[in-house]
Short mmCIF file of C-alpha atoms in Angstrom, two decimals:
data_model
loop_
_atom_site.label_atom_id
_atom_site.label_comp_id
_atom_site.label_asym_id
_atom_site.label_seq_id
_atom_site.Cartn_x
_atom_site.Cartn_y
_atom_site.Cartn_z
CA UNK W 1 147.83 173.11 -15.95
CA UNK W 2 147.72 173.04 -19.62
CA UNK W 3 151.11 171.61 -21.51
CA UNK W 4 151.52 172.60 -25.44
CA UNK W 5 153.71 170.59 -27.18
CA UNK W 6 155.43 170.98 -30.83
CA UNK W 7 158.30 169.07 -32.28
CA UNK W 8 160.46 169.32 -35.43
CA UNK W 9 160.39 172.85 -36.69
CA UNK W 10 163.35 172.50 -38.95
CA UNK W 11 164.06 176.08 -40.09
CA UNK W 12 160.25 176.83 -40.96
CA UNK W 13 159.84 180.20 -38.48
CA UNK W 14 156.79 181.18 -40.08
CA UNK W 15 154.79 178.10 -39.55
CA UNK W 16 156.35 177.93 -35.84
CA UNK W 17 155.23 181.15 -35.21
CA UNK W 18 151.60 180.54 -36.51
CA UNK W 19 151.59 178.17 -34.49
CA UNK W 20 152.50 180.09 -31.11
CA UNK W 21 149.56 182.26 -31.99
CA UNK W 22 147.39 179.30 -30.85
CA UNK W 23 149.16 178.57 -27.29
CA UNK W 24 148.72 180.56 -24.39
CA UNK W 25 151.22 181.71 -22.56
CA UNK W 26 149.88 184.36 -20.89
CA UNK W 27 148.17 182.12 -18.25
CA UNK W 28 150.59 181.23 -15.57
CA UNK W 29 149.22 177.99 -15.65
CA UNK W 30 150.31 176.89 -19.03
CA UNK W 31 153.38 175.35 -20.14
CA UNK W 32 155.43 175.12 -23.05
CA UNK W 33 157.91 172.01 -24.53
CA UNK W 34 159.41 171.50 -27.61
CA UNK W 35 160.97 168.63 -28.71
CA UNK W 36 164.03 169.78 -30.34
CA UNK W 37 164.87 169.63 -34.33
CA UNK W 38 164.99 173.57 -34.72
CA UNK W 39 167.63 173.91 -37.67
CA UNK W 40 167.75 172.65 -40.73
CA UNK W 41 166.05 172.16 -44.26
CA UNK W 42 163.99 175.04 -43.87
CA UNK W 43 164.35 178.84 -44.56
CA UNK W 44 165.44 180.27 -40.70
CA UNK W 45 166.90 178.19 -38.23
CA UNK W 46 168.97 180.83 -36.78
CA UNK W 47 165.47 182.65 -36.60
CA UNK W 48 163.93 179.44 -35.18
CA UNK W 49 166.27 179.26 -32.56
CA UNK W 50 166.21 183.38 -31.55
CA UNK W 51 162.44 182.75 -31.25
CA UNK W 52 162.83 179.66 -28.34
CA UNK W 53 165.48 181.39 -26.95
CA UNK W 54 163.35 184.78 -26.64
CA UNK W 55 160.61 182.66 -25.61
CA UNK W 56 162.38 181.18 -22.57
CA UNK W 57 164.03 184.81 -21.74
CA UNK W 58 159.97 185.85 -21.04
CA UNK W 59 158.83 182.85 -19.61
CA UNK W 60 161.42 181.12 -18.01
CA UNK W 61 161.06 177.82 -16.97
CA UNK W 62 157.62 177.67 -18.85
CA UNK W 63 159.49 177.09 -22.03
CA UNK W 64 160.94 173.96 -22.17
CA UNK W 65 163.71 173.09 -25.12
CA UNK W 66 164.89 169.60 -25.37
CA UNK W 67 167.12 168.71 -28.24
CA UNK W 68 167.12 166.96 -31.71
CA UNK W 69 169.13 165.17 -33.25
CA UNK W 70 169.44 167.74 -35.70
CA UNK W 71 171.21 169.75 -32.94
CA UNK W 72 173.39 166.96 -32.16
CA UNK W 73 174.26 166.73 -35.87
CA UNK W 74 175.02 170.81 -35.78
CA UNK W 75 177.16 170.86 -32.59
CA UNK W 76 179.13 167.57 -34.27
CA UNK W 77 179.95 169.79 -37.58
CA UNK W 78 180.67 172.94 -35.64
CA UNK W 79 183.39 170.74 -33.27
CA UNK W 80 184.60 168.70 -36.59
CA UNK W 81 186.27 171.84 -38.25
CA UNK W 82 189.71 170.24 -37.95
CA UNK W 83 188.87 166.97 -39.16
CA UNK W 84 189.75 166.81 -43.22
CA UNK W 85 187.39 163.63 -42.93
CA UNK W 86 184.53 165.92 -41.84
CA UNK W 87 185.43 168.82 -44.92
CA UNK W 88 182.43 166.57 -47.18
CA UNK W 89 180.45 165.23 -44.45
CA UNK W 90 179.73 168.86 -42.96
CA UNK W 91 177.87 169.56 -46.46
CA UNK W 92 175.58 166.58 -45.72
CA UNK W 93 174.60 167.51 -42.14
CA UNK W 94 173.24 170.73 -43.48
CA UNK W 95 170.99 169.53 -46.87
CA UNK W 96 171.25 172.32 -48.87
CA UNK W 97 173.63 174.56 -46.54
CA UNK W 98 170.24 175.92 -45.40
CA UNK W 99 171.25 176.11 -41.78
CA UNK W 100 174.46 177.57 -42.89
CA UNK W 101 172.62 180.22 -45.26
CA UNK W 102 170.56 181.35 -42.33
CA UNK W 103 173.70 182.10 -39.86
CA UNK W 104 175.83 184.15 -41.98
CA UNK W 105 175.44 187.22 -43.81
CA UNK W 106 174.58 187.14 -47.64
CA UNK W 107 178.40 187.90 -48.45
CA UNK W 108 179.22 185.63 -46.40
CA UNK W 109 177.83 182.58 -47.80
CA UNK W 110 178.13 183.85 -51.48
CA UNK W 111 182.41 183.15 -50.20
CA UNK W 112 181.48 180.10 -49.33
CA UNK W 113 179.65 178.97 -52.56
CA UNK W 114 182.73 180.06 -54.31
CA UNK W 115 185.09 177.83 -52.53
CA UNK W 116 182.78 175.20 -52.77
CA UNK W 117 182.76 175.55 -56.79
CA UNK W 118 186.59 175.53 -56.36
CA UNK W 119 186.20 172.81 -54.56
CA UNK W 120 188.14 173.82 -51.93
CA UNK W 121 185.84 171.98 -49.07
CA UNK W 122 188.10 172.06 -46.15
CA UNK W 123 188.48 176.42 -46.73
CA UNK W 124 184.75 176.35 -46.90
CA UNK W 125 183.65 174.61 -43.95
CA UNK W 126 186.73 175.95 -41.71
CA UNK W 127 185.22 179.74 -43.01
CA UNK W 128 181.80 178.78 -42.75
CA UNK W 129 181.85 177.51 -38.87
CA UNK W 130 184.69 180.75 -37.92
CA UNK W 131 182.00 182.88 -38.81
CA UNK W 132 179.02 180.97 -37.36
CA UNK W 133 181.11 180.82 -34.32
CA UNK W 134 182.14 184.56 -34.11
CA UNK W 135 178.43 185.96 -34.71
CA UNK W 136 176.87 183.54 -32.41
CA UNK W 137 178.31 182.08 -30.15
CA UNK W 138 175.75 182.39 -27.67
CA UNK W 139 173.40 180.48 -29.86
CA UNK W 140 175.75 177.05 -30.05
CA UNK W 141 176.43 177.42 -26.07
CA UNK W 142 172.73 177.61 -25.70
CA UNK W 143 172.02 174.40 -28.05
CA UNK W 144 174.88 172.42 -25.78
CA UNK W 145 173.16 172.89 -22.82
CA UNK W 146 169.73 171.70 -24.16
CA UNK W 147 168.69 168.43 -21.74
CA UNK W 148 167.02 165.50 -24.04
CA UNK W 149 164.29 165.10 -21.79
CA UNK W 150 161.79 166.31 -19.41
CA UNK W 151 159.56 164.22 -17.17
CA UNK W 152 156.11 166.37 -15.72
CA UNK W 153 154.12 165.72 -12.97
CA UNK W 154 151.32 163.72 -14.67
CA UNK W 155 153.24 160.51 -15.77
CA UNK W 156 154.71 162.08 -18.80
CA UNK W 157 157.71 161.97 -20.49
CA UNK W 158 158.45 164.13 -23.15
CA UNK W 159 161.67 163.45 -25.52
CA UNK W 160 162.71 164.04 -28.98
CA UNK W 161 162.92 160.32 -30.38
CA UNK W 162 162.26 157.34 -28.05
CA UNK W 163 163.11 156.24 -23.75
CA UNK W 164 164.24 152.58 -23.74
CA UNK W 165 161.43 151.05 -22.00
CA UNK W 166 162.63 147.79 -21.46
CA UNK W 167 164.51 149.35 -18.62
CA UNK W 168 161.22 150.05 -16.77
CA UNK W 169 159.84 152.87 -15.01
CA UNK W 170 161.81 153.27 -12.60
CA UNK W 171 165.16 152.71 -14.69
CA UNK W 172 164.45 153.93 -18.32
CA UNK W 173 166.75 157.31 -17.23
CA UNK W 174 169.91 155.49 -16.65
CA UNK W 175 169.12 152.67 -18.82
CA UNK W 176 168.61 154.76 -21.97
CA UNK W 177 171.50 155.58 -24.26
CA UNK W 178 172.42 158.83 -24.98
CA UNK W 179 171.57 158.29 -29.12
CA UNK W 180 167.81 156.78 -28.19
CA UNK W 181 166.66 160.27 -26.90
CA UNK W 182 167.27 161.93 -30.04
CA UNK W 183 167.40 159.17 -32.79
CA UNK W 184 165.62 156.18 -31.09
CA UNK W 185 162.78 154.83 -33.93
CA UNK W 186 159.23 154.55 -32.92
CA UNK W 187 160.31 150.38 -31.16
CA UNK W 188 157.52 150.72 -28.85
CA UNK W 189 154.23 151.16 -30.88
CA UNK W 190 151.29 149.78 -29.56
CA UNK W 191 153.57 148.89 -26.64
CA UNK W 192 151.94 149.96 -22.87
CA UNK W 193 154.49 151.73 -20.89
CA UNK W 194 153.92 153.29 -17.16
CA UNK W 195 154.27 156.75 -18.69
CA UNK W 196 153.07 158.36 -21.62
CA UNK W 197 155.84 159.10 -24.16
CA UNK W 198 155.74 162.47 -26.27
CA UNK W 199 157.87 162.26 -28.91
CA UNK W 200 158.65 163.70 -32.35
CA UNK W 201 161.37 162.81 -35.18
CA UNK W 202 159.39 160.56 -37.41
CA UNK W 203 156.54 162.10 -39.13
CA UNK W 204 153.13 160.87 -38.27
CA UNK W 205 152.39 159.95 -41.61
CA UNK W 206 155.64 157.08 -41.82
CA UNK W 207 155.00 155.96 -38.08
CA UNK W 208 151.56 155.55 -38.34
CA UNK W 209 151.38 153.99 -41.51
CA UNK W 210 148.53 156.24 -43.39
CA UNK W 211 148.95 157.09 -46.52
CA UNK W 212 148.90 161.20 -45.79
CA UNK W 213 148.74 161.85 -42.36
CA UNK W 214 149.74 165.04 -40.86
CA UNK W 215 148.71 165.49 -37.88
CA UNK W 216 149.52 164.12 -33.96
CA UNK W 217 148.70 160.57 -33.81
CA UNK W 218 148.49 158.64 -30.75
CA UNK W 219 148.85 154.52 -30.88
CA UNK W 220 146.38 153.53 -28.40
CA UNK W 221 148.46 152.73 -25.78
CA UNK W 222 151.27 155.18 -24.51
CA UNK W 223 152.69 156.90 -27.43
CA UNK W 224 151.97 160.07 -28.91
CA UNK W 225 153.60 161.09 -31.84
CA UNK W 226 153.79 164.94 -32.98
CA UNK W 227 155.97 165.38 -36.37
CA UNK W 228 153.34 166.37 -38.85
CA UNK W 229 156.17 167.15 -41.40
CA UNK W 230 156.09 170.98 -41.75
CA UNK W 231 158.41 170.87 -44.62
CA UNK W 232 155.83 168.48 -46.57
CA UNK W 233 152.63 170.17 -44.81
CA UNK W 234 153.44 173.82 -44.37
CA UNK W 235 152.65 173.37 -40.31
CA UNK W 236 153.87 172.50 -37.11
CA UNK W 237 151.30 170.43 -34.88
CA UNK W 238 150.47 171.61 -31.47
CA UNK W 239 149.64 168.69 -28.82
CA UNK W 240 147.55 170.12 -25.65
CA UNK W 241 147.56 168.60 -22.86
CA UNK W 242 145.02 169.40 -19.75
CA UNK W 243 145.85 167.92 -16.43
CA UNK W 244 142.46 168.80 -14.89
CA UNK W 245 140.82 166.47 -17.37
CA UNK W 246 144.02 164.16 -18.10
CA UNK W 247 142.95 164.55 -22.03
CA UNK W 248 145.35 165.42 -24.87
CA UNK W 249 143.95 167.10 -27.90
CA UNK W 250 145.32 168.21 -31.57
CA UNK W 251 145.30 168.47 -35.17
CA UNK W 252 144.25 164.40 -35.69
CA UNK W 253 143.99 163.89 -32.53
CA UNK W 254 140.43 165.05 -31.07
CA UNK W 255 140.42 164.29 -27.52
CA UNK W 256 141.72 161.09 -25.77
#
């Protein structure tokens, strides 16, 4: 079996879908998991997450989608709407209002930017999430059944942010807090664990520590680490890994 692996898309559909040019889905031998972090800061996140869900309509259960804590952040704004405390914050958890842009309609979001200029926060954000709500639903009840992890048959676990591994093998599932799968830091680097850990949500370049790294970067021990900071780099990484030979490769990576 052959797994491809990407992580942190953030809006960027063009580099995402470069990137699918490169994996092979075709075989029904290959495999396909994505580490969540689909929305936000770039361009498309609505188109970002069309394309997984399109992707998992032709492959089924192929296509693995785990979440992000950028989806946790989007399903907490979209459940907040009546919550004057939240009327600011909402503008926050969307830099820029680019995931906002990207699910409504040009008129749409012009409304919006004229309440905002009014000042008139809580009308904007109770507008903005009536009409993300109305034209697609189907999109948010997808993101809140997203699972934040899966665990193959090759002593892998594959998550968005971190596993508590002080809990063990046999125990990091239940002994893992909900907020460590998707906003966990990198605690375990150069740590051995029983399982390798695949994980995104910290670009390579601040968890490894090199001045300008983009690629995957592995710790020499357990951890592999796949954010090569699209918005920064203009790509999304692809990890491969290839159960015959028990060898992961990448951009960064060559072949370990």
């Amino acid at each position: 079996m052959r797994i491809y692996c990407m992580s942190d898309i953030h809006g960027c559909l063009e580099p995402f879908l470069k990137a699918l040019e490169t994996v092979d889905m075709e075989s029904e031998d290959s495999m396909l998991v994505l580490l969540g972090d689909y929305c936000d800061r770039g361009p498309d996140s609505l188109g970002v997450f069309r394309t997984v869900m399109g992707l998992q309509e032709r492959y089924g259960g192929r296509v693995i989608a785990l979440r992000g804590n950028h989806e946790e952040q989007l399903l907490e704004y979209m459940s907040n709407v009546d919550d004057p405390d939240f009327a600011q914050a909402w503008k926050l958890a969307d830099s820029n209002l680019a995931t906002a842009r990207s699910f409504l309609e040009p008129d749409e979001f012009e409304h919006v930017r004229h309440l905002l200029v009014l000042k008139r926060f809580e009308e904007a954000y109770r507008y903005t999430v009536g009409r993300m709500r109305k034209a697609h639903g189907t999109v948010f009840r997808w993101i809140g059944g997203l699972p934040y992890y899966w665990e193959s048959g090759f002593g892998q676990v594959f998550v968005h942010a971190g596993i508590y591994e002080e809990a063990g093998v046999d125990w990091w599932k239940p002994g893992t807090p909900g907020e460590f799968f998707t906003s966990m830091p990198p605690m375990y680097v150069g740590q051995h664990f029983d399982l390798d850990v695949i994980a995104g949500h910290v670009n390579t370049e601040a968890v490894s520590g090199i001045a300008g790294y983009r690629g995957i970067w592995h710790d020499g021990t357990s951890h592999y680490y796949i954010d090569g900071n699209v918005m920064k780099n203009g790509e999304v990484a692809v990890l491969t890994y290839d159960s015959e030979t028990g060898r992961y490769s990448g951009p960064g990576l060559g072949r370990h």
